[in-house]
Amino acid sequence: MPHPSYTATAVACPNIAFIKYWGNRDDPLRLPSNPSLSMNLAGLETVTTVEFSERLAEDQVSIGGQAQTGAARARVTAHLDLIRARAGLALKACVESRNNFPAGAGIASSASAFAALSVAGAAAAGLTLFEAELSALARRGSGSAARSVPGGFTEWRVGAGDADSFAVSIAPPEHWALADVIAVISKGHKATGSTEGHALASTSPLQAARVASAPERLAQCKAALLARHFATFAEVVEADSTIMHAVMMTSQPPLFYWEPATLALMKAIREWRAGGLPVCFTIDAGANVHCLCPAEAAPEVERRVRALGVTEIIAATPGGPARLIDPANV
Ligand code: PMV
């Protein structure tokens, strides 16, 4: 019989970055070139169970009921190796993970996936880690996963090295009732995933300027967030998203994530804001437009986005931290 502590289940939300992470100063360790700031997305969840067991000859990984092989499984195994090394454990693991948001809806799941895997895996291995240690561990699987470990609005500081590059909560979810109205423009898999994208960032002549100016945008964004000042927040969030895409579009090879519908919505959102509707856009490594607004404006934003022909919308509010849960309640 395996020891009971060899199994644990955790839940984590994905997050949307207001100040983006793009490019590493150390790719294997995923030490970022610049600090970033994000909001966890409540309502969207990854639930992951990890069981270390003597009966397993190799790691088994299932996502949404589908057994994984190849690169997807290797990425999880590499993460389990970090946990095993830390715990002095040689056992193989069975990992079962599910997202409650539609697979292939173009919503990045690596942040919630590696946050949940880190929290469940560490507990299953018998490790008792501080939140900062769990965040640094999650970072090794996917940089943005560091920000899904603490709750609410979180800031990932670059840190000097592996141990101190982690995210902290700067405000709880209740601090500001913002909504992320996600306009699903493309459901397809990304042409270039973020891991490969980060490695290209330094080939853009604009990346140095983006990295140099990121701390100032982060300070402005954080101040606007803490003061709940939407107008200032909106301008800096859009500027930060666009400068990241300028880097993507000017790297070698260039990465063009926007579709014509992405740009149409970006322009419409700026017009709506000029007309008095508090809303701004931010876009990750894909074509979908995250429309950020105060929660009370969300129904009107959703109505206008639909009127432009977008049929699939997913809405989220500020979410809590990654945490262990009782699998009986899943
Ligand atoms: O954590 P990754 O490697 O999936 O990178 C995330 C990159 C962006 O989503 C584009 C920006 C961010 O800060 O989340």
CSV table of N, CA and C in Angstrom, one decimal, residues 19-155:
chain,number,residue,atom,x,y,z
A,19,ILE,N,1.5,43.2,-17.5
A,19,ILE,CA,2.8,43.5,-17.9
A,19,ILE,C,3.4,42.2,-18.3
A,20,LYS,N,3.8,42.0,-19.5
A,20,LYS,CA,4.2,40.7,-20.1
A,20,LYS,C,5.6,40.3,-19.8
A,21,TYR,N,5.7,39.0,-19.7
A,21,TYR,CA,7.0,38.3,-19.7
A,21,TYR,C,7.3,37.8,-21.1
A,22,TRP,N,8.4,38.2,-21.7
A,22,TRP,CA,8.8,37.7,-23.0
A,22,TRP,C,10.3,37.7,-23.1
A,23,GLY,N,10.9,36.5,-23.1
A,23,GLY,CA,12.4,36.4,-23.2
A,23,GLY,C,12.9,36.1,-21.8
A,24,ASN,N,13.9,35.2,-21.9
A,24,ASN,CA,14.6,34.8,-20.6
A,24,ASN,C,16.1,35.2,-20.7
A,25,ARG,N,16.6,35.5,-19.5
A,25,ARG,CA,18.1,35.7,-19.5
A,25,ARG,C,18.8,34.3,-19.2
A,26,ASP,N,18.0,33.3,-18.8
A,26,ASP,CA,18.5,32.0,-18.7
A,26,ASP,C,17.3,31.1,-19.2
A,27,ASP,N,17.4,30.5,-20.4
A,27,ASP,CA,16.3,29.7,-20.9
A,27,ASP,C,16.1,28.4,-20.1
A,28,PRO,N,17.1,27.6,-19.8
A,28,PRO,CA,16.8,26.3,-19.0
A,28,PRO,C,16.1,26.6,-17.7
A,29,LEU,N,16.6,27.6,-17.0
A,29,LEU,CA,16.0,27.9,-15.7
A,29,LEU,C,14.8,28.8,-15.7
A,30,ARG,N,14.5,29.3,-16.9
A,30,ARG,CA,13.3,30.2,-17.1
A,30,ARG,C,13.4,31.4,-16.2
A,31,LEU,N,14.6,32.0,-16.2
A,31,LEU,CA,14.8,33.3,-15.4
A,31,LEU,C,14.5,34.4,-16.4
A,32,PRO,N,13.5,35.2,-16.1
A,32,PRO,CA,13.0,36.2,-17.1
A,32,PRO,C,13.9,37.4,-17.3
A,33,SER,N,13.8,38.0,-18.5
A,33,SER,CA,14.5,39.2,-18.8
A,33,SER,C,13.9,40.4,-18.1
A,34,ASN,N,12.6,40.3,-17.8
A,34,ASN,CA,11.9,41.5,-17.2
A,34,ASN,C,10.9,41.0,-16.2
A,35,PRO,N,10.5,41.9,-15.2
A,35,PRO,CA,9.5,41.5,-14.3
A,35,PRO,C,8.1,41.6,-15.0
A,36,SER,N,7.1,40.9,-14.4
A,36,SER,CA,5.8,40.9,-15.0
A,36,SER,C,4.7,41.0,-13.9
A,37,LEU,N,3.5,41.2,-14.3
A,37,LEU,CA,2.4,41.5,-13.4
A,37,LEU,C,1.1,40.9,-14.0
A,38,SER,N,0.4,40.1,-13.2
A,38,SER,CA,-0.8,39.5,-13.8
A,38,SER,C,-2.0,39.3,-12.8
A,39,MET,N,-3.1,38.9,-13.4
A,39,MET,CA,-4.3,38.6,-12.6
A,39,MET,C,-4.7,37.1,-12.8
A,40,ASN,N,-4.9,36.4,-11.7
A,40,ASN,CA,-5.4,35.0,-11.9
A,40,ASN,C,-6.8,35.1,-12.4
A,41,LEU,N,-7.2,34.1,-13.1
A,41,LEU,CA,-8.5,34.1,-13.7
A,41,LEU,C,-9.4,33.0,-13.1
A,42,ALA,N,-10.3,33.5,-12.2
A,42,ALA,CA,-11.3,32.7,-11.5
A,42,ALA,C,-12.3,32.1,-12.5
A,43,GLY,N,-12.7,30.9,-12.2
A,43,GLY,CA,-13.7,30.3,-13.1
A,43,GLY,C,-13.0,29.3,-14.1
A,44,LEU,N,-11.8,29.6,-14.4
A,44,LEU,CA,-11.0,28.8,-15.3
A,44,LEU,C,-10.0,28.0,-14.3
A,45,GLU,N,-10.0,26.7,-14.5
A,45,GLU,CA,-9.3,25.9,-13.5
A,45,GLU,C,-8.6,24.7,-14.1
A,46,THR,N,-7.4,24.4,-13.6
A,46,THR,CA,-6.8,23.1,-13.9
A,46,THR,C,-6.8,22.3,-12.5
A,47,VAL,N,-7.3,21.1,-12.5
A,47,VAL,CA,-7.2,20.2,-11.3
A,47,VAL,C,-6.3,19.1,-11.7
A,48,THR,N,-5.3,18.9,-10.8
A,48,THR,CA,-4.2,17.9,-11.1
A,48,THR,C,-4.0,17.0,-9.9
A,49,THR,N,-4.0,15.7,-10.1
A,49,THR,CA,-3.7,14.7,-9.1
A,49,THR,C,-2.4,14.1,-9.4
A,50,VAL,N,-1.5,14.0,-8.4
A,50,VAL,CA,-0.2,13.3,-8.6
A,50,VAL,C,-0.1,12.2,-7.6
A,51,GLU,N,0.2,11.0,-8.0
A,51,GLU,CA,0.5,9.9,-7.1
A,51,GLU,C,1.8,9.3,-7.4
A,52,PHE,N,2.7,9.2,-6.4
A,52,PHE,CA,4.0,8.5,-6.6
A,52,PHE,C,3.7,7.1,-6.1
A,53,SER,N,4.2,6.1,-6.9
A,53,SER,CA,3.8,4.8,-6.5
A,53,SER,C,4.9,3.8,-6.9
A,54,GLU,N,5.1,2.8,-6.1
A,54,GLU,CA,6.1,1.7,-6.4
A,54,GLU,C,5.6,0.8,-7.6
A,55,ARG,N,4.3,0.8,-7.8
A,55,ARG,CA,3.8,-0.1,-8.9
A,55,ARG,C,4.1,0.5,-10.3
A,56,LEU,N,4.6,1.7,-10.4
A,56,LEU,CA,4.8,2.3,-11.7
A,56,LEU,C,6.2,2.1,-12.2
A,57,ALA,N,6.3,1.6,-13.5
A,57,ALA,CA,7.7,1.5,-14.0
A,57,ALA,C,8.1,2.8,-14.7
A,58,GLU,N,7.2,3.6,-15.1
A,58,GLU,CA,7.5,4.9,-15.7
A,58,GLU,C,6.4,5.9,-15.4
A,59,ASP,N,6.7,7.2,-15.6
A,59,ASP,CA,5.7,8.2,-15.3
A,59,ASP,C,4.5,8.1,-16.3
A,60,GLN,N,3.3,8.2,-15.8
A,60,GLN,CA,2.1,8.2,-16.7
A,60,GLN,C,1.4,9.5,-16.6
A,61,VAL,N,1.1,10.1,-17.7
A,61,VAL,CA,0.6,11.5,-17.7
A,61,VAL,C,-0.7,11.5,-18.5
A,62,SER,N,-1.8,11.9,-17.9
A,62,SER,CA,-3.0,12.0,-18.7
A,62,SER,C,-3.6,13.4,-18.5
A,63,ILE,N,-4.0,14.0,-19.7
A,63,ILE,CA,-4.5,15.4,-19.7
A,63,ILE,C,-5.9,15.3,-20.3
A,64,GLY,N,-6.9,15.7,-19.5
A,64,GLY,CA,-8.3,15.6,-20.1
A,64,GLY,C,-8.7,14.2,-20.5
A,65,GLY,N,-8.1,13.2,-19.8
A,65,GLY,CA,-8.5,11.8,-20.0
A,65,GLY,C,-7.6,11.2,-21.2
A,66,GLN,N,-6.8,12.0,-21.8
A,66,GLN,CA,-5.9,11.5,-22.9
A,66,GLN,C,-4.5,11.2,-22.4
A,67,ALA,N,-4.1,9.9,-22.6
A,67,ALA,CA,-2.7,9.6,-22.2
A,67,ALA,C,-1.7,10.4,-23.1
A,68,GLN,N,-0.7,11.0,-22.4
A,68,GLN,CA,0.2,11.8,-23.2
A,68,GLN,C,1.5,11.0,-23.5
A,69,THR,N,2.1,11.3,-24.6
A,69,THR,CA,3.4,10.7,-25.0
A,69,THR,C,4.3,11.8,-25.5
A,70,GLY,N,5.5,11.5,-25.9
A,70,GLY,CA,6.3,12.5,-26.6
A,70,GLY,C,6.6,13.7,-25.7
A,71,ALA,N,6.6,14.9,-26.4
A,71,ALA,CA,7.1,16.1,-25.7
A,71,ALA,C,6.3,16.5,-24.5
A,72,ALA,N,4.9,16.3,-24.6
A,72,ALA,CA,4.1,16.8,-23.5
A,72,ALA,C,4.4,16.0,-22.3
A,73,ARG,N,4.6,14.7,-22.4
A,73,ARG,CA,4.9,13.8,-21.3
A,73,ARG,C,6.3,14.1,-20.8
A,74,ALA,N,7.2,14.3,-21.7
A,74,ALA,CA,8.6,14.6,-21.3
A,74,ALA,C,8.7,15.9,-20.4
A,75,ARG,N,7.9,16.9,-20.8
A,75,ARG,CA,7.9,18.2,-20.0
A,75,ARG,C,7.4,17.9,-18.6
A,76,VAL,N,6.4,17.1,-18.4
A,76,VAL,CA,5.9,16.8,-17.1
A,76,VAL,C,6.9,15.9,-16.3
A,77,THR,N,7.5,15.0,-17.0
A,77,THR,CA,8.5,14.1,-16.4
A,77,THR,C,9.7,15.0,-15.9
A,78,ALA,N,10.1,15.9,-16.7
A,78,ALA,CA,11.2,16.8,-16.3
A,78,ALA,C,10.9,17.6,-15.0
A,79,HIS,N,9.6,18.0,-14.9
A,79,HIS,CA,9.2,18.7,-13.7
A,79,HIS,C,9.1,17.8,-12.5
A,80,LEU,N,8.6,16.6,-12.7
A,80,LEU,CA,8.6,15.6,-11.7
A,80,LEU,C,10.0,15.3,-11.2
A,81,ASP,N,11.0,15.3,-12.1
A,81,ASP,CA,12.4,15.0,-11.7
A,81,ASP,C,12.9,16.1,-10.7
A,82,LEU,N,12.5,17.3,-11.0
A,82,LEU,CA,12.9,18.4,-10.0
A,82,LEU,C,12.3,18.1,-8.6
A,83,ILE,N,11.0,17.7,-8.6
A,83,ILE,CA,10.4,17.4,-7.3
A,83,ILE,C,11.0,16.2,-6.7
A,84,ARG,N,11.3,15.1,-7.5
A,84,ARG,CA,11.9,13.9,-6.9
A,84,ARG,C,13.3,14.2,-6.3
A,85,ALA,N,14.0,15.0,-7.1
A,85,ALA,CA,15.4,15.3,-6.6
A,85,ALA,C,15.3,16.1,-5.3
A,86,ARG,N,14.4,17.0,-5.2
A,86,ARG,CA,14.3,17.8,-4.0
A,86,ARG,C,13.8,16.9,-2.8
A,87,ALA,N,13.0,15.9,-3.1
A,87,ALA,CA,12.4,15.1,-2.0
A,87,ALA,C,13.2,13.8,-1.7
A,88,GLY,N,14.2,13.6,-2.6
A,88,GLY,CA,15.0,12.3,-2.5
A,88,GLY,C,14.2,11.1,-2.7
A,89,LEU,N,13.3,11.2,-3.7
A,89,LEU,CA,12.3,10.2,-4.0
A,89,LEU,C,12.7,9.6,-5.4
A,90,ALA,N,12.6,8.2,-5.5
A,90,ALA,CA,12.9,7.6,-6.8
A,90,ALA,C,11.6,7.1,-7.5
A,91,LEU,N,10.5,7.2,-6.8
A,91,LEU,CA,9.3,6.6,-7.4
A,91,LEU,C,8.8,7.3,-8.6
A,92,LYS,N,8.2,6.5,-9.5
A,92,LYS,CA,7.5,7.1,-10.7
A,92,LYS,C,6.1,7.6,-10.3
A,93,ALA,N,5.6,8.4,-11.2
A,93,ALA,CA,4.3,9.0,-10.8
A,93,ALA,C,3.2,8.9,-11.8
A,94,CYS,N,2.0,8.9,-11.4
A,94,CYS,CA,0.8,9.0,-12.2
A,94,CYS,C,0.2,10.4,-12.1
A,95,VAL,N,0.2,11.1,-13.2
A,95,VAL,CA,-0.4,12.5,-13.1
A,95,VAL,C,-1.6,12.5,-14.0
A,96,GLU,N,-2.7,13.0,-13.3
A,96,GLU,CA,-4.0,13.1,-14.0
A,96,GLU,C,-4.4,14.6,-13.9
A,97,SER,N,-4.6,15.2,-15.1
A,97,SER,CA,-4.9,16.7,-15.1
A,97,SER,C,-6.1,17.0,-16.0
A,98,ARG,N,-6.9,17.9,-15.5
A,98,ARG,CA,-8.1,18.3,-16.3
A,98,ARG,C,-8.3,19.8,-16.2
A,99,ASN,N,-8.6,20.4,-17.3
A,99,ASN,CA,-9.0,21.8,-17.4
A,99,ASN,C,-10.5,21.9,-17.5
A,100,ASN,N,-11.1,22.9,-16.8
A,100,ASN,CA,-12.5,23.1,-17.0
A,100,ASN,C,-12.8,24.0,-18.1
A,101,PHE,N,-11.8,24.6,-18.7
A,101,PHE,CA,-12.0,25.5,-19.9
A,101,PHE,C,-11.7,24.6,-21.2
A,102,PRO,N,-12.4,25.0,-22.2
A,102,PRO,CA,-12.3,24.1,-23.4
A,102,PRO,C,-10.9,24.0,-24.0
A,103,ALA,N,-10.5,22.7,-24.2
A,103,ALA,CA,-9.2,22.5,-24.8
A,103,ALA,C,-9.2,23.1,-26.2
A,104,GLY,N,-8.1,23.7,-26.5
A,104,GLY,CA,-7.9,24.3,-27.8
A,104,GLY,C,-8.8,25.5,-28.0
A,105,ALA,N,-9.2,26.2,-26.9
A,105,ALA,CA,-9.9,27.4,-27.1
A,105,ALA,C,-9.0,28.6,-27.2
A,106,GLY,N,-7.7,28.2,-27.3
A,106,GLY,CA,-6.7,29.3,-27.4
A,106,GLY,C,-6.4,30.0,-26.1
A,107,ILE,N,-6.7,29.3,-25.0
A,107,ILE,CA,-6.4,29.9,-23.7
A,107,ILE,C,-5.2,29.1,-23.2
A,108,ALA,N,-4.1,29.8,-22.9
A,108,ALA,CA,-2.9,29.1,-22.5
A,108,ALA,C,-3.2,28.3,-21.2
A,109,SER,N,-2.9,27.1,-21.1
A,109,SER,CA,-3.1,26.3,-19.9
A,109,SER,C,-1.8,26.0,-19.2
A,110,SER,N,-0.7,26.4,-19.8
A,110,SER,CA,0.6,25.9,-19.1
A,110,SER,C,0.8,26.6,-17.8
A,111,ALA,N,0.2,27.8,-17.5
A,111,ALA,CA,0.4,28.5,-16.2
A,111,ALA,C,-0.3,27.7,-15.2
A,112,SER,N,-1.6,27.4,-15.4
A,112,SER,CA,-2.4,26.7,-14.4
A,112,SER,C,-1.9,25.2,-14.3
A,113,ALA,N,-1.5,24.7,-15.4
A,113,ALA,CA,-1.0,23.3,-15.4
A,113,ALA,C,0.2,23.1,-14.5
A,114,PHE,N,1.2,24.0,-14.7
A,114,PHE,CA,2.5,23.8,-13.9
A,114,PHE,C,2.3,24.3,-12.5
A,115,ALA,N,1.4,25.2,-12.2
A,115,ALA,CA,1.1,25.7,-10.9
A,115,ALA,C,0.5,24.5,-10.1
A,116,ALA,N,-0.5,23.9,-10.7
A,116,ALA,CA,-1.2,22.8,-10.0
A,116,ALA,C,-0.3,21.6,-9.9
A,117,LEU,N,0.5,21.3,-10.9
A,117,LEU,CA,1.4,20.2,-10.9
A,117,LEU,C,2.5,20.4,-9.7
A,118,SER,N,2.9,21.6,-9.6
A,118,SER,CA,4.0,21.9,-8.6
A,118,SER,C,3.4,21.7,-7.2
A,119,VAL,N,2.2,22.2,-7.0
A,119,VAL,CA,1.6,22.2,-5.6
A,119,VAL,C,1.2,20.7,-5.3
A,120,ALA,N,0.6,20.0,-6.2
A,120,ALA,CA,0.2,18.6,-6.0
A,120,ALA,C,1.4,17.7,-5.9
A,121,GLY,N,2.3,17.9,-6.8
A,121,GLY,CA,3.5,17.1,-6.8
A,121,GLY,C,4.4,17.2,-5.6
A,122,ALA,N,4.6,18.5,-5.1
A,122,ALA,CA,5.4,18.7,-3.9
A,122,ALA,C,4.7,18.0,-2.7
A,123,ALA,N,3.4,18.2,-2.6
A,123,ALA,CA,2.7,17.6,-1.4
A,123,ALA,C,2.7,16.1,-1.5
A,124,ALA,N,2.5,15.6,-2.7
A,124,ALA,CA,2.5,14.1,-2.9
A,124,ALA,C,3.9,13.5,-2.5
A,125,ALA,N,5.0,14.3,-2.8
A,125,ALA,CA,6.3,13.8,-2.5
A,125,ALA,C,6.7,14.0,-1.0
A,126,GLY,N,5.8,14.6,-0.3
A,126,GLY,CA,6.0,14.8,1.2
A,126,GLY,C,6.8,16.1,1.5
A,127,LEU,N,6.9,17.0,0.5
A,127,LEU,CA,7.6,18.2,0.7
A,127,LEU,C,6.7,19.3,1.3
A,128,THR,N,7.2,20.0,2.2
A,128,THR,CA,6.4,21.2,2.7
A,128,THR,C,7.2,22.4,2.3
A,129,LEU,N,6.6,23.1,1.3
A,129,LEU,CA,7.3,24.2,0.7
A,129,LEU,C,6.5,25.5,1.0
A,130,PHE,N,7.3,26.6,1.1
A,130,PHE,CA,6.6,27.9,1.2
A,130,PHE,C,6.1,28.3,-0.2
A,131,GLU,N,5.1,29.3,-0.2
A,131,GLU,CA,4.5,29.7,-1.4
A,131,GLU,C,5.6,30.2,-2.4
A,132,ALA,N,6.6,30.9,-1.9
A,132,ALA,CA,7.7,31.4,-2.8
A,132,ALA,C,8.4,30.3,-3.5
A,133,GLU,N,8.6,29.2,-2.7
A,133,GLU,CA,9.4,28.0,-3.2
A,133,GLU,C,8.5,27.3,-4.3
A,134,LEU,N,7.2,27.2,-4.0
A,134,LEU,CA,6.3,26.6,-5.0
A,134,LEU,C,6.2,27.4,-6.3
A,135,SER,N,6.2,28.8,-6.1
A,135,SER,CA,6.2,29.6,-7.3
A,135,SER,C,7.5,29.5,-8.1
A,136,ALA,N,8.6,29.4,-7.4
A,136,ALA,CA,9.9,29.2,-8.2
A,136,ALA,C,9.9,27.9,-8.8
A,137,LEU,N,9.4,26.9,-8.2
A,137,LEU,CA,9.3,25.5,-8.8
A,137,LEU,C,8.4,25.6,-10.0
A,138,ALA,N,7.2,26.2,-9.9
A,138,ALA,CA,6.3,26.2,-11.0
A,138,ALA,C,6.9,27.0,-12.2
A,139,ARG,N,7.7,28.0,-11.9
A,139,ARG,CA,8.4,28.8,-13.0
A,139,ARG,C,9.3,27.9,-13.9
A,140,ARG,N,9.9,26.8,-13.3
A,140,ARG,CA,10.7,25.9,-14.1
A,140,ARG,C,9.9,25.2,-15.2
A,141,GLY,N,8.6,25.0,-15.0
A,141,GLY,CA,7.8,24.3,-15.9
A,141,GLY,C,7.3,25.2,-17.0
A,142,SER,N,6.9,26.4,-16.6
A,142,SER,CA,6.4,27.5,-17.5
A,142,SER,C,6.5,28.8,-16.8
A,143,GLY,N,7.2,29.7,-17.3
A,143,GLY,CA,7.5,31.0,-16.6
A,143,GLY,C,6.3,31.6,-16.0
A,144,SER,N,5.2,31.7,-16.8
A,144,SER,CA,4.0,32.4,-16.3
A,144,SER,C,3.3,31.6,-15.2
A,145,ALA,N,3.7,30.3,-15.0
A,145,ALA,CA,3.1,29.5,-13.9
A,145,ALA,C,3.5,30.0,-12.6
A,146,ALA,N,4.7,30.6,-12.5
A,146,ALA,CA,5.1,31.2,-11.2
A,146,ALA,C,4.0,32.2,-10.7
A,147,ARG,N,3.4,32.9,-11.6
A,147,ARG,CA,2.4,33.9,-11.2
A,147,ARG,C,1.0,33.3,-10.8
A,148,SER,N,0.8,32.0,-11.2
A,148,SER,CA,-0.5,31.4,-10.8
A,148,SER,C,-0.4,30.7,-9.4
A,149,VAL,N,0.7,30.7,-8.8
A,149,VAL,CA,0.8,30.1,-7.4
A,149,VAL,C,0.2,31.0,-6.4
A,150,PRO,N,0.7,32.3,-6.3
A,150,PRO,CA,0.0,33.2,-5.3
A,150,PRO,C,-1.4,33.6,-5.8
A,151,GLY,N,-2.2,34.2,-4.9
A,151,GLY,CA,-3.5,34.6,-5.3
A,151,GLY,C,-3.7,36.0,-5.8
A,152,GLY,N,-4.8,36.2,-6.5
A,152,GLY,CA,-5.2,37.6,-6.9
A,152,GLY,C,-4.3,38.2,-8.0
A,153,PHE,N,-3.8,39.3,-7.7
A,153,PHE,CA,-2.9,40.1,-8.6
A,153,PHE,C,-1.5,39.8,-8.2
A,154,THR,N,-0.7,39.3,-9.1
A,154,THR,CA,0.6,38.9,-8.6
A,154,THR,C,1.8,39.5,-9.5
A,155,GLU,N,2.9,39.7,-8.8
A,155,GLU,CA,4.1,40.3,-9.5
A,155,GLU,C,5.2,39.3,-9.4
